[in-house]
Amino acid sequence: MRRPTLYVLLTACVAIAALSSFRGDEIVSEPSLAAEASLAPEEVEASSDEQAEVANDEPRHFRAPHNVNLFITEDDAVRAPGEDWFEQQAELFPGRYSYDESLADGEGGWVDKDGKYELRYDEEEEEAFYWRVLTKEELTIGRQDYVQFCASCHGFEGDGYGRSAQHLRPGPRNFQRAMFKFSKVTQALPSDEALKTLIRNGLDGTPMLAWDLSDQQLDGIIQYIKTLSEPETGWRDLFTEIGDVVEVGENPWVGKESEAVTAGEKVYHKNDCYACHPGYLAPPDLAALREAPEGTTFRDNLSYPAIKDSDYTVLDHQLKILPPDFTWHQLRAGTTPLDLFKTIAAGIKGAAMPQWKGAFPDEDIWAVAYYVHHLVTEYKDQPAKRSAFMNALRRDQ
Amino acid sequence: MHRLQTLLLPRLKSCAALLALIGLTGVARAQEAAETVNRWGLGEPASDYGYRFTDLFWLITILVGVSFVLVLILIAIPVIRDRARPGHKASFDHGSSLHDKQVTTVISVITFLVLDAWVLVIAMQDLREAYWAYPDGDDEGVYEVQVLAQQWSWNFRAAGADGEFGTADDILSNSELVVPVGRPVSFQMTSKDVIHALFLPEMRMKKDVNPGDLNKAWFQANRSGDFTILCAELCGFAHYQMHGKLTVLEQDTFNEWEQEASKLALAAFDSEDTESQWAWDWEQ
Ligand SMILES: [Cu+2]
């Protein structure tokens, strides 16, 4: 066979193979593809309101639009940290923030040289508020990173129901509601720092991974997340307080860790922690510790946790949360005594776990932190040792 | 070019020494690491059929290694023998003579029989006798696990104490799986979003997990311990973080673990939360 003939034959074979592999695609024309087509670039230029309507009409799971600044047409303003924060920053970075007494109708306020923060005076409320002004460019970059790293679970609109969020428990946070379980802050809204720490560390035992992103990327994502709050709520509310990271203070148990565990066991069982978490004492021992009168009974299944209501919802269903059994469940936000102190002190927002800071002396919170740490290191992931411990508690039941 | 040569040649020896040194440190490091985690070999398989993979791996490696050296030698011979040198013109041809064609054909056939056919026969045997020999669903001893993969973690569901899927005492876990030793563990797997692949390297088990499809896989652990769960299909930005822990427990410890896990699952069960009930009927 002459060579040119061979080439022609070969090319023909490749062409036939290529054509036959494409044939399958022509048949497929699912409604989801049609929905995508309606997000054509021409519509991107429309006003923001119109776009919002388009977005609401879409099925819940459309694919990431190629032009991700689709929804961002205007500058957005979100609640900024308060007066204290500016004072601290002025000390840390001399020259970046300065105080101007003439501002806010003579009340005085901080001025930001970079133009990131703004002090606005509300005449109706007769009060001054700090705002962070987010530019379209900042938000666009933030949204791009959000779409790449966060949207598969938290959803393109931040509703906490992305493609991978289906069936998932615990569910991803709904950013429109601006409520976070493990922010470790004392107020409703976490500070930027608290959110950064959370995203960097992730939440163990959940698909919220420890994200290894740059400071700049994290800042962009966090600012974008803030704009997802419903208008007049969360970060877009004039009156929400932005929480400080919980104050740690000095650890009173350094060098006396085993005493801390013993003290923590007492604090834990004297203060009804076992109402939700398991009780780690046999009922007679618990009665003795509490000096309970003869015949006192405790809740059923004392050595198991009791499920509690929460403020979190998925598809309008109010979710319930099982408080962890420290000898069994993976704790979300760290198991060192320091992490546990922060979590217990700040409480878990939207769940049955209240903020304990202020309700108890720090010394007691530290003791409980050491006790929980002890339970985790002694029994978690050690099935034989754990069942010996738990079976001893249940023997008399 | 010439300058470069005068610059490099005298230093060639010291360069070689340096390279050798780096190489040796590398080996020393590797040995150090091997004491904690064996990163430089396949390690001992932890499943009954795992030896098949190890055997096949080494068979292929040796066959390919030997052929590689053979081919190098066969290339080296004419390059040296037929090169241009004083009194000898370099000779070459297109290999178009009948004799050449015959030699080529014989070599090809031998290569196919020795390499491809041999490996193919063994591989098909392994697939038939082990990897595709799924345990019988009616067998009491089979531990069944449903897998729902997602970006970027593994959701596992075991039937729990009652042996039924989709009930309140199903054991749910995220990126952590506990199984018994010496019993077949059978998977049925699907994905919420993109293609993932469940990879248990110590068990020598790997299978794609596709959205809209139910894939099967199985293994039987031959020793207890902690092992690795990985995703072996590039599935997005955090694919590298999509790993987990497989714990194999002795039968007694496992039974106790299963009872307790089932009770805790029951404590966490919210009957109104229908969306979290993603189980399916076990397909035979
Ligand atoms: Cu994956």
XYZ file of C-alpha atoms and ligand atoms in Angstrom:
682
model
C 0.000 0.000 0.000
C 1.373 3.429 -0.923
C 1.939 5.857 1.884
C -0.556 8.649 0.947
C -3.331 6.067 0.777
C -2.403 4.905 4.263
C -2.590 8.441 5.674
C -6.001 9.019 4.097
C -7.305 5.788 5.604
C -5.895 6.629 9.036
C -7.418 10.135 9.021
C -10.754 8.676 8.001
C -10.631 6.208 10.909
C -9.872 8.971 13.422
C -12.654 11.149 12.014
C -15.204 8.330 12.210
C -14.170 7.550 15.774
C -14.463 11.214 16.778
C -17.871 11.619 15.146
C -19.302 8.486 16.719
C -18.181 9.599 20.185
C -19.999 12.927 19.734
C -23.257 11.354 18.687
C -24.230 10.660 22.315
C -24.157 14.343 23.243
C -26.694 15.388 20.644
C -29.386 13.250 22.227
C -28.896 14.727 25.689
C -30.857 17.891 26.270
C -31.886 18.041 29.880
C -33.844 20.863 31.451
C -30.814 21.787 33.570
C -28.866 22.651 30.447
C -31.701 24.822 29.229
C -31.696 26.668 32.534
C -28.022 27.373 32.148
C -28.512 28.777 28.705
C -30.808 31.452 30.133
C -27.833 32.860 32.008
C -26.445 34.213 28.747
C -23.915 37.049 28.995
C -26.344 39.691 27.654
C -28.495 39.362 30.742
C -25.525 40.015 32.965
C -25.684 43.688 32.100
C -29.204 44.080 33.503
C -29.871 45.914 36.753
C -29.231 44.165 40.069
C -32.927 43.838 40.966
C -33.740 42.142 37.717
C -30.838 39.765 38.223
C -32.007 38.844 41.671
C -35.373 37.913 40.173
C -33.729 35.826 37.486
C -31.691 34.061 40.146
C -34.763 33.265 42.261
C -36.573 31.719 39.340
C -33.687 29.380 38.645
C -33.742 25.825 39.919
C -31.823 25.587 43.180
C -28.783 24.013 41.642
C -27.596 25.730 38.539
C -23.933 25.530 37.720
C -21.437 28.275 38.521
C -21.909 31.111 36.087
C -18.759 31.792 34.099
C -18.970 35.466 34.872
C -19.004 35.300 38.626
C -19.487 39.000 39.324
C -22.999 38.453 38.025
C -24.746 39.684 41.157
C -22.411 42.461 42.169
C -23.187 45.749 40.576
C -23.007 48.222 43.438
C -20.754 48.964 46.345
C -21.981 47.341 49.497
C -21.639 48.441 53.098
C -21.567 46.132 56.101
C -21.312 46.706 59.812
C -17.722 47.425 60.877
C -16.062 46.822 64.261
C -16.785 49.316 67.013
C -14.859 52.135 68.672
C -12.660 49.795 70.777
C -11.343 48.033 67.743
C -10.198 51.297 66.173
C -8.449 52.292 69.387
C -6.541 48.981 69.426
C -5.657 49.229 65.766
C -4.450 52.816 66.188
C -1.975 51.557 68.761
C -0.917 48.586 66.660
C -0.525 50.514 63.413
C 0.378 54.117 64.168
C -0.841 56.459 61.490
C -3.452 54.200 59.939
C -6.340 55.405 62.093
C -6.714 58.811 63.669
C -9.309 60.415 65.882
C -11.235 63.433 64.626
C -13.316 65.272 67.194
C -15.400 67.150 64.669
C -16.826 63.987 63.119
C -20.313 62.575 63.664
C -21.977 65.850 64.422
C -19.410 66.820 67.032
C -19.382 63.451 68.818
C -16.026 62.532 67.385
C -14.897 59.335 65.723
C -12.124 57.421 64.049
C -10.940 58.076 60.527
C -9.370 55.389 58.395
C -6.553 56.509 56.104
C -7.077 53.571 53.708
C -10.721 54.452 53.229
C -11.839 50.925 54.163
C -13.966 52.005 57.090
C -16.396 54.841 57.254
C -18.155 56.634 60.089
C -21.685 57.570 59.231
C -24.054 59.602 61.333
C -27.663 58.496 61.322
C -29.850 61.506 62.020
C -32.955 59.474 62.754
C -31.186 57.320 65.310
C -28.951 60.194 66.392
C -26.072 57.775 66.535
C -22.842 57.214 64.668
C -22.023 53.826 63.106
C -18.872 52.391 61.661
C -19.268 50.771 58.289
C -16.896 48.865 56.113
C -17.328 49.938 52.533
C -16.723 47.085 50.152
C -15.844 47.948 46.606
C -17.179 46.079 43.612
C -13.656 44.826 42.855
C -13.129 43.463 46.375
C -16.484 41.727 46.317
C -15.913 40.285 42.869
C -12.639 38.683 43.916
C -14.290 37.505 47.134
C -17.131 35.961 45.193
C -14.777 34.231 42.774
C -12.980 32.536 45.668
C -16.299 31.834 47.362
C -17.564 30.045 44.254
C -14.396 27.969 44.006
C -13.999 26.949 47.626
C -17.321 27.373 49.432
C -20.252 27.213 47.031
C -20.375 23.439 46.561
C -21.696 23.149 50.116
C -22.824 26.635 51.180
C -24.602 27.319 47.888
C -24.088 30.003 45.270
C -26.492 32.284 47.095
C -25.084 31.402 50.510
C -28.306 29.635 51.520
C -26.363 26.697 52.970
C -27.819 24.308 50.403
C -25.289 23.761 47.660
C -25.093 20.635 45.517
C -23.042 18.728 48.098
C -25.100 19.924 51.078
C -28.011 17.609 50.380
C -28.544 15.001 53.106
C -25.594 16.392 55.051
C -25.702 16.523 58.862
C -24.541 18.772 60.393
C -25.644 21.001 57.541
C -23.445 23.774 56.141
C -24.076 27.265 57.555
C -26.677 29.398 55.874
C -24.845 32.704 55.413
C -28.074 34.579 54.800
C -28.870 34.041 58.474
C -25.402 35.017 59.776
C -25.397 32.529 62.643
C -22.317 30.481 63.508
C -21.942 27.676 66.047
C -18.210 27.702 66.672
C -17.143 31.314 66.260
C -15.770 31.413 69.839
C -16.926 35.013 70.299
C -19.109 36.480 73.005
C -21.580 38.288 70.763
C -23.870 37.216 67.976
C -21.584 38.069 65.075
C -18.009 36.847 64.846
C -15.199 39.265 64.147
C -13.143 38.873 60.960
C -10.351 37.368 63.040
C -12.674 34.770 64.551
C -13.985 33.776 61.116
C -10.458 33.573 59.727
C -9.421 31.232 62.545
C -12.508 29.105 61.977
C -11.946 28.760 58.223
C -8.212 28.076 58.719
C -8.823 25.346 61.325
C -11.963 23.856 59.835
C -14.445 21.881 61.909
C -13.248 18.386 62.727
C -15.517 15.512 61.856
C -17.449 17.578 59.299
C -16.801 18.346 55.631
C -15.815 21.880 56.713
C -12.147 21.432 55.907
C -9.164 23.336 57.201
C -8.713 25.766 54.327
C -5.152 26.647 53.510
C -5.829 30.027 51.881
C -3.924 33.300 51.883
C -4.897 36.167 54.185
C -6.050 38.139 51.173
C -8.245 35.337 49.854
C -9.770 34.765 53.289
C -10.476 38.467 53.710
C -12.188 38.593 50.318
C -14.319 35.543 51.078
C -15.292 36.830 54.536
C -16.291 40.256 53.206
C -18.362 38.609 50.502
C -20.049 36.318 53.028
C -21.084 39.384 55.035
C -22.982 40.815 52.098
C -25.065 37.633 51.949
C -26.892 38.609 55.165
C -30.498 39.512 54.479
C -30.941 43.307 54.346
C -31.311 44.834 57.844
C -30.027 41.634 59.469
C -26.640 40.258 60.430
C -23.797 42.358 59.132
C -26.169 44.655 57.307
C -27.980 45.595 60.484
C -27.143 48.878 62.175
C -27.423 47.492 65.678
C -25.759 44.077 65.635
C -22.777 43.899 67.892
C -19.690 42.304 66.456
C -18.256 39.965 69.018
C -14.763 39.979 70.415
C -12.860 36.741 70.560
C -13.552 35.284 73.973
C -11.160 36.559 76.654
C -8.891 33.779 77.875
C -6.955 35.233 80.792
C -4.480 33.268 82.844
C -4.808 29.505 83.142
C -5.027 28.846 86.907
C -4.276 25.122 86.582
C -0.819 25.181 84.993
C 1.236 22.468 86.732
C -1.865 21.106 88.507
C -3.524 19.383 85.540
C -4.649 16.265 87.396
C -6.243 18.412 90.122
C -8.006 20.312 87.347
C -9.495 17.058 86.035
C -10.837 16.132 89.476
C -12.211 19.625 90.025
C -13.676 19.641 86.515
C -15.503 16.367 87.135
C -17.172 17.973 90.152
C -18.103 21.182 88.328
C -19.428 19.170 85.376
C -21.698 16.989 87.490
C -22.752 19.624 90.018
C -23.989 21.955 87.287
C -26.278 19.753 85.223
C -23.947 19.356 82.239
C -25.331 15.803 82.202
C -28.793 17.152 81.382
C -27.672 17.181 77.724
C -24.243 15.540 77.592
C -23.804 12.097 79.171
C -23.251 11.839 82.902
C -19.925 10.139 83.519
C -20.751 8.991 87.057
C -22.866 6.026 88.080
C -26.230 7.279 89.432
C -25.378 6.478 93.096
C -22.071 8.371 92.807
C -23.827 11.274 91.128
C -26.466 11.360 93.885
C -23.718 11.340 96.497
C -21.815 14.163 94.770
C -24.970 16.270 94.513
C -25.983 15.364 98.073
C -29.326 14.478 96.571
C -32.009 13.139 98.920
C -32.665 9.391 99.033
C -34.553 8.062 96.021
C -33.592 10.854 93.613
C -33.663 9.649 90.021
C -31.875 11.163 87.067
C -32.938 11.228 83.437
C -33.247 7.961 81.492
C -30.176 6.827 79.605
C -28.014 9.078 81.738
C -24.853 7.764 80.101
C -26.071 8.775 76.645
C -26.470 12.335 75.339
C -29.993 13.747 74.967
C -30.976 15.333 71.640
C -31.805 19.067 71.713
C -33.575 21.586 69.487
C -31.529 24.175 67.640
C -32.114 27.398 65.729
C -30.722 25.914 62.532
C -32.957 24.844 59.672
C -32.651 22.891 56.447
C -35.490 23.212 53.932
C -37.578 24.841 56.694
C -37.062 21.876 58.961
C -35.873 22.813 62.447
C -32.770 20.729 63.047
C -32.054 18.888 66.251
C -28.522 18.566 67.562
C -27.064 15.739 69.617
C -24.683 17.141 72.253
C -21.433 15.183 72.016
C -20.429 12.271 74.185
C -16.808 13.276 74.773
C -15.653 9.665 74.886
C -17.175 8.948 71.479
C -17.912 11.890 69.183
C -15.396 13.959 67.325
C -15.390 17.463 68.825
C -15.613 20.144 66.170
C -13.473 23.009 67.340
C -10.367 21.526 68.938
C -9.709 19.288 71.939
C -6.846 21.082 73.698
C -7.795 22.591 77.087
C -7.412 26.069 75.550
C -9.748 25.289 72.624
C -12.234 23.694 74.992
C -12.074 26.685 77.343
C -12.923 29.009 74.439
C -15.756 26.804 73.186
C -17.321 26.355 76.631
C -16.837 30.010 77.568
C -18.350 31.344 74.342
C -21.044 28.693 74.079
C -22.407 27.331 70.814
C -24.605 29.831 69.030
C -28.048 28.661 68.026
C -27.671 25.406 69.982
C -28.619 24.475 73.531
C -25.094 25.216 74.766
C -25.167 28.675 76.372
C -22.303 31.083 76.937
C -20.723 30.087 80.250
C -18.326 33.017 80.456
C -19.629 35.244 83.237
C -22.007 32.571 84.530
C -19.094 30.721 86.153
C -15.677 31.806 87.379
C -13.017 31.263 84.698
C -11.309 28.813 87.034
C -14.295 26.440 86.863
C -14.545 26.714 83.076
C -10.846 25.857 82.849
C -11.396 22.869 85.150
C -14.230 21.549 82.954
C -12.035 22.087 79.896
C -9.347 19.905 81.499
C -11.934 17.292 82.444
C -13.339 17.087 78.913
C -9.804 16.965 77.522
C -9.133 14.057 79.883
C -12.269 12.189 78.691
C -11.251 12.655 75.054
C -7.636 11.557 75.448
C -8.455 8.621 77.732
C -11.403 7.027 75.955
C -12.060 8.351 72.464
C -10.937 5.943 69.702
C -10.063 3.318 72.325
C -13.128 1.074 72.086
C -12.056 -1.553 74.622
C -11.071 0.970 77.291
C -14.170 3.043 76.664
C -16.646 0.196 76.928
C -15.036 -0.919 80.205
C -15.499 2.629 81.555
C -19.059 3.086 80.298
C -20.203 -0.424 81.269
C -19.075 0.249 84.831
C -21.376 3.300 84.915
C -24.341 1.347 83.572
C -23.954 -1.691 85.775
C -26.430 -0.473 88.379
C -28.988 0.855 85.926
C 29.681 26.635 24.827
C 33.422 26.171 25.035
C 33.639 28.464 28.063
C 30.973 26.507 29.775
C 32.952 23.320 29.219
C 36.170 24.731 30.672
C 34.131 25.968 33.581
C 32.299 22.716 34.257
C 34.753 19.918 33.420
C 37.226 20.464 36.277
C 34.316 20.599 38.666
C 32.679 17.484 37.339
C 34.224 15.253 40.004
C 33.177 17.434 42.906
C 29.711 17.758 41.354
C 29.433 13.983 41.165
C 30.567 13.672 44.774
C 27.972 16.244 45.834
C 25.222 14.456 43.942
C 26.209 11.146 45.524
C 26.101 12.797 48.934
C 22.633 14.218 48.306
C 21.540 10.796 47.123
C 22.878 9.125 50.259
C 21.187 11.652 52.547
C 18.023 10.937 50.661
C 18.344 7.218 51.331
C 19.129 7.873 54.999
C 16.055 10.113 55.259
C 13.919 7.495 53.595
C 15.074 4.876 56.087
C 14.325 7.255 58.949
C 10.826 7.848 57.589
C 10.255 4.149 56.994
C 10.432 3.523 60.727
C 7.265 5.527 61.278
C 5.342 5.324 58.008
C 6.425 3.149 55.126
C 6.346 5.650 52.291
C 8.728 3.907 49.946
C 7.105 0.597 49.241
C 3.721 -0.983 48.885
C 3.712 -2.223 52.465
C 2.048 -5.441 53.523
C -1.502 -5.783 52.226
C -4.136 -5.825 54.985
C -6.797 -7.686 53.019
C -7.191 -11.306 52.010
C -6.972 -10.633 48.284
C -4.320 -7.922 48.635
C -1.432 -10.279 47.814
C -2.830 -10.600 44.260
C -2.248 -6.922 43.645
C 1.264 -7.058 45.137
C 2.171 -10.110 43.041
C 0.829 -8.554 39.861
C 2.580 -5.272 40.603
C 5.966 -6.941 40.961
C 5.414 -9.218 37.974
C 4.703 -6.220 35.747
C 7.561 -4.212 37.234
C 10.061 -7.024 36.643
C 8.792 -7.868 33.139
C 8.859 -4.243 32.070
C 12.229 -3.657 33.762
C 13.822 -6.623 31.993
C 12.344 -5.639 28.620
C 13.572 -2.089 29.126
C 17.161 -3.261 29.678
C 16.879 -5.691 26.747
C 15.706 -2.943 24.404
C 18.522 -0.650 25.550
C 21.049 -3.406 24.780
C 19.475 -4.091 21.382
C 19.734 -0.395 20.543
C 23.294 -0.105 21.860
C 24.656 -2.987 19.730
C 24.024 -1.466 16.248
C 24.805 2.048 17.456
C 28.299 0.902 18.416
C 28.843 -1.805 15.771
C 27.668 0.154 12.741
C 28.882 3.639 13.679
C 31.083 5.708 11.330
C 34.755 5.254 12.128
C 38.061 5.386 10.191
C 37.773 2.801 7.464
C 34.035 2.170 8.045
C 31.078 4.101 6.721
C 28.010 4.283 8.976
C 25.446 1.852 7.633
C 21.692 1.901 8.039
C 18.552 0.672 6.291
C 14.776 1.058 6.629
C 14.226 -2.498 7.796
C 12.089 -3.168 4.723
C 13.630 -6.457 3.622
C 11.637 -9.643 4.049
C 14.105 -10.896 6.656
C 13.676 -7.718 8.720
C 9.894 -8.024 8.561
C 10.066 -11.621 9.717
C 12.326 -10.738 12.657
C 10.038 -7.849 13.652
C 6.979 -10.083 13.535
C 8.584 -12.809 15.638
C 9.768 -10.297 18.247
C 6.301 -8.701 18.404
C 4.552 -12.006 18.850
C 6.983 -13.123 21.568
C 6.617 -9.750 23.350
C 2.848 -10.041 23.231
C 2.830 -13.586 24.523
C 5.386 -12.995 27.267
C 4.256 -9.569 28.464
C 0.677 -8.756 27.520
C -0.928 -12.162 27.383
C 0.699 -13.377 30.578
C -0.305 -10.274 32.539
C -3.757 -10.276 30.970
C -4.436 -13.876 31.956
C -3.349 -13.293 35.554
C -5.248 -9.991 35.772
C -8.461 -11.549 34.449
C -8.031 -14.413 36.893
C -7.640 -11.917 39.788
C -10.698 -9.964 38.709
C -12.803 -13.093 38.388
C -11.629 -14.844 41.545
C -11.278 -11.831 43.857
C -12.169 -8.262 42.893
C -15.374 -9.112 41.041
C -16.282 -12.048 43.271
C -18.671 -9.955 45.366
C -19.781 -11.629 48.567
C -23.249 -13.125 48.583
C -25.761 -10.578 49.872
C -27.703 -13.225 51.810
C -24.622 -14.265 53.749
C -24.980 -13.225 57.406
C -21.242 -12.632 57.743
C -21.122 -9.793 55.197
C -20.776 -6.291 56.684
C -22.618 -3.935 54.347
C -21.759 -0.242 53.978
C -23.461 2.405 51.864
C -21.217 5.215 50.666
C -22.351 8.698 49.638
C -19.385 10.673 48.341
C -19.375 14.433 48.050
C -17.064 17.357 47.611
C -14.992 16.800 49.754
C -15.711 14.017 52.179
C -17.067 10.502 52.535
C -20.444 9.775 54.122
C -20.797 6.198 55.320
C -23.935 4.403 56.474
C -23.991 0.953 58.058
C -27.196 -0.888 58.879
C -26.619 -0.961 62.651
C -27.925 -3.479 65.151
C -31.164 -4.289 63.262
C -29.370 -5.066 59.988
C -31.818 -2.894 58.003
C -30.845 0.183 56.007
C -32.865 3.375 56.345
C -33.814 2.833 59.979
C -33.226 4.956 63.063
C -30.259 2.962 64.312
C -28.184 3.201 61.111
C -24.594 4.066 61.962
C -23.661 7.268 60.140
C -20.147 8.592 59.918
C -18.183 11.162 58.029
C -14.785 10.223 56.583
C -14.338 7.591 59.279
C -15.263 3.959 58.877
C -15.110 1.091 61.366
C -15.266 -2.492 60.075
C -14.658 -5.978 61.535
C -11.647 -8.139 60.769
C -12.110 -11.435 58.917
C -15.573 -10.643 57.532
C -16.253 -9.493 53.963
C -17.020 -5.751 53.857
C -19.294 -4.916 50.948
C -19.803 -1.383 49.578
C -22.552 0.181 47.497
C -21.555 3.674 46.524
C -22.849 6.777 44.791
C -21.944 10.459 44.644
C -23.882 13.698 45.163
C -21.866 15.836 42.819
C -18.888 14.699 40.734
C -16.938 11.473 40.192
C -14.912 10.351 43.193
C -13.095 7.054 43.784
C -12.972 5.155 47.054
C -9.389 4.041 47.568
C -8.258 1.869 50.475
C -4.554 1.471 49.655
C -3.691 -1.051 52.388
C -6.692 -3.159 51.356
C -5.703 -2.882 47.673
C -9.258 -1.731 46.925
C -10.155 1.117 44.588
C -13.390 1.859 42.771
C -14.915 4.892 41.080
C -17.996 6.452 42.692
C -20.268 8.034 40.106
C -23.246 10.369 40.531
C -26.455 8.703 39.406
C -24.961 5.232 39.557
C -24.505 2.529 42.173
C -21.040 0.991 42.144
C -19.983 -2.057 44.116
C -16.719 -3.034 45.767
C -15.610 -5.303 48.585
C -12.669 -6.465 50.659
C -11.954 -8.600 53.693
C -9.442 -7.319 56.229
C -6.940 -9.843 57.557
C -5.640 -7.814 60.507
C -6.910 -5.081 62.816
C -5.494 -1.560 62.926
C -5.895 1.928 61.504
C -5.731 2.332 57.740
C -6.179 4.962 55.069
C -9.227 6.124 53.117
C -8.448 8.267 50.070
C -10.217 9.755 47.091
C -8.458 8.584 43.942
C -10.289 10.676 41.368
C -9.525 14.377 40.940
C -12.798 15.891 42.158
C -12.175 19.600 42.643
C -10.133 22.059 44.654
C -9.954 20.172 47.928
C -9.555 16.690 46.399
C -6.240 16.383 48.235
C -8.066 16.872 51.527
C -10.631 14.178 50.822
C -9.195 11.459 53.007
C -10.302 9.577 56.086
C -9.565 6.815 58.526
C -10.480 3.149 58.239
C -10.437 1.305 61.553
C -10.461 -2.487 61.537
C -11.484 -3.981 64.877
C -11.262 -7.503 66.247
C -14.615 -9.283 66.080
C -15.436 -8.988 69.813
C -14.498 -5.336 70.085
C -16.357 -4.669 66.873
C -19.578 -6.263 68.095
C -19.501 -4.098 71.186
C -18.644 -1.038 69.118
C -21.533 -1.731 66.731
C -24.069 -2.039 69.567
C -22.912 1.235 71.124
C -22.690 3.121 67.809
C -26.208 1.954 67.014
C -27.539 3.215 70.360
C -25.867 6.596 69.905
C -27.291 6.788 66.380
C -30.711 6.126 67.862
C -30.153 8.959 70.353
C -29.298 11.316 67.485
C -32.178 10.238 65.254
C -34.699 12.900 64.270
C -37.619 11.202 62.539
C -38.952 14.476 61.067
C -35.655 15.244 59.387
C -36.470 13.230 56.272
C -33.783 14.919 54.218
C -31.023 13.263 56.229
C -32.407 9.781 55.419
C -30.454 9.080 52.281
C -30.289 5.289 52.491
C -31.413 2.997 49.674
C -32.518 -0.625 49.642
C -29.502 -2.889 49.454
C -29.310 -4.093 45.867
C -28.505 -7.761 45.437
Cu -13.203 13.053 45.632
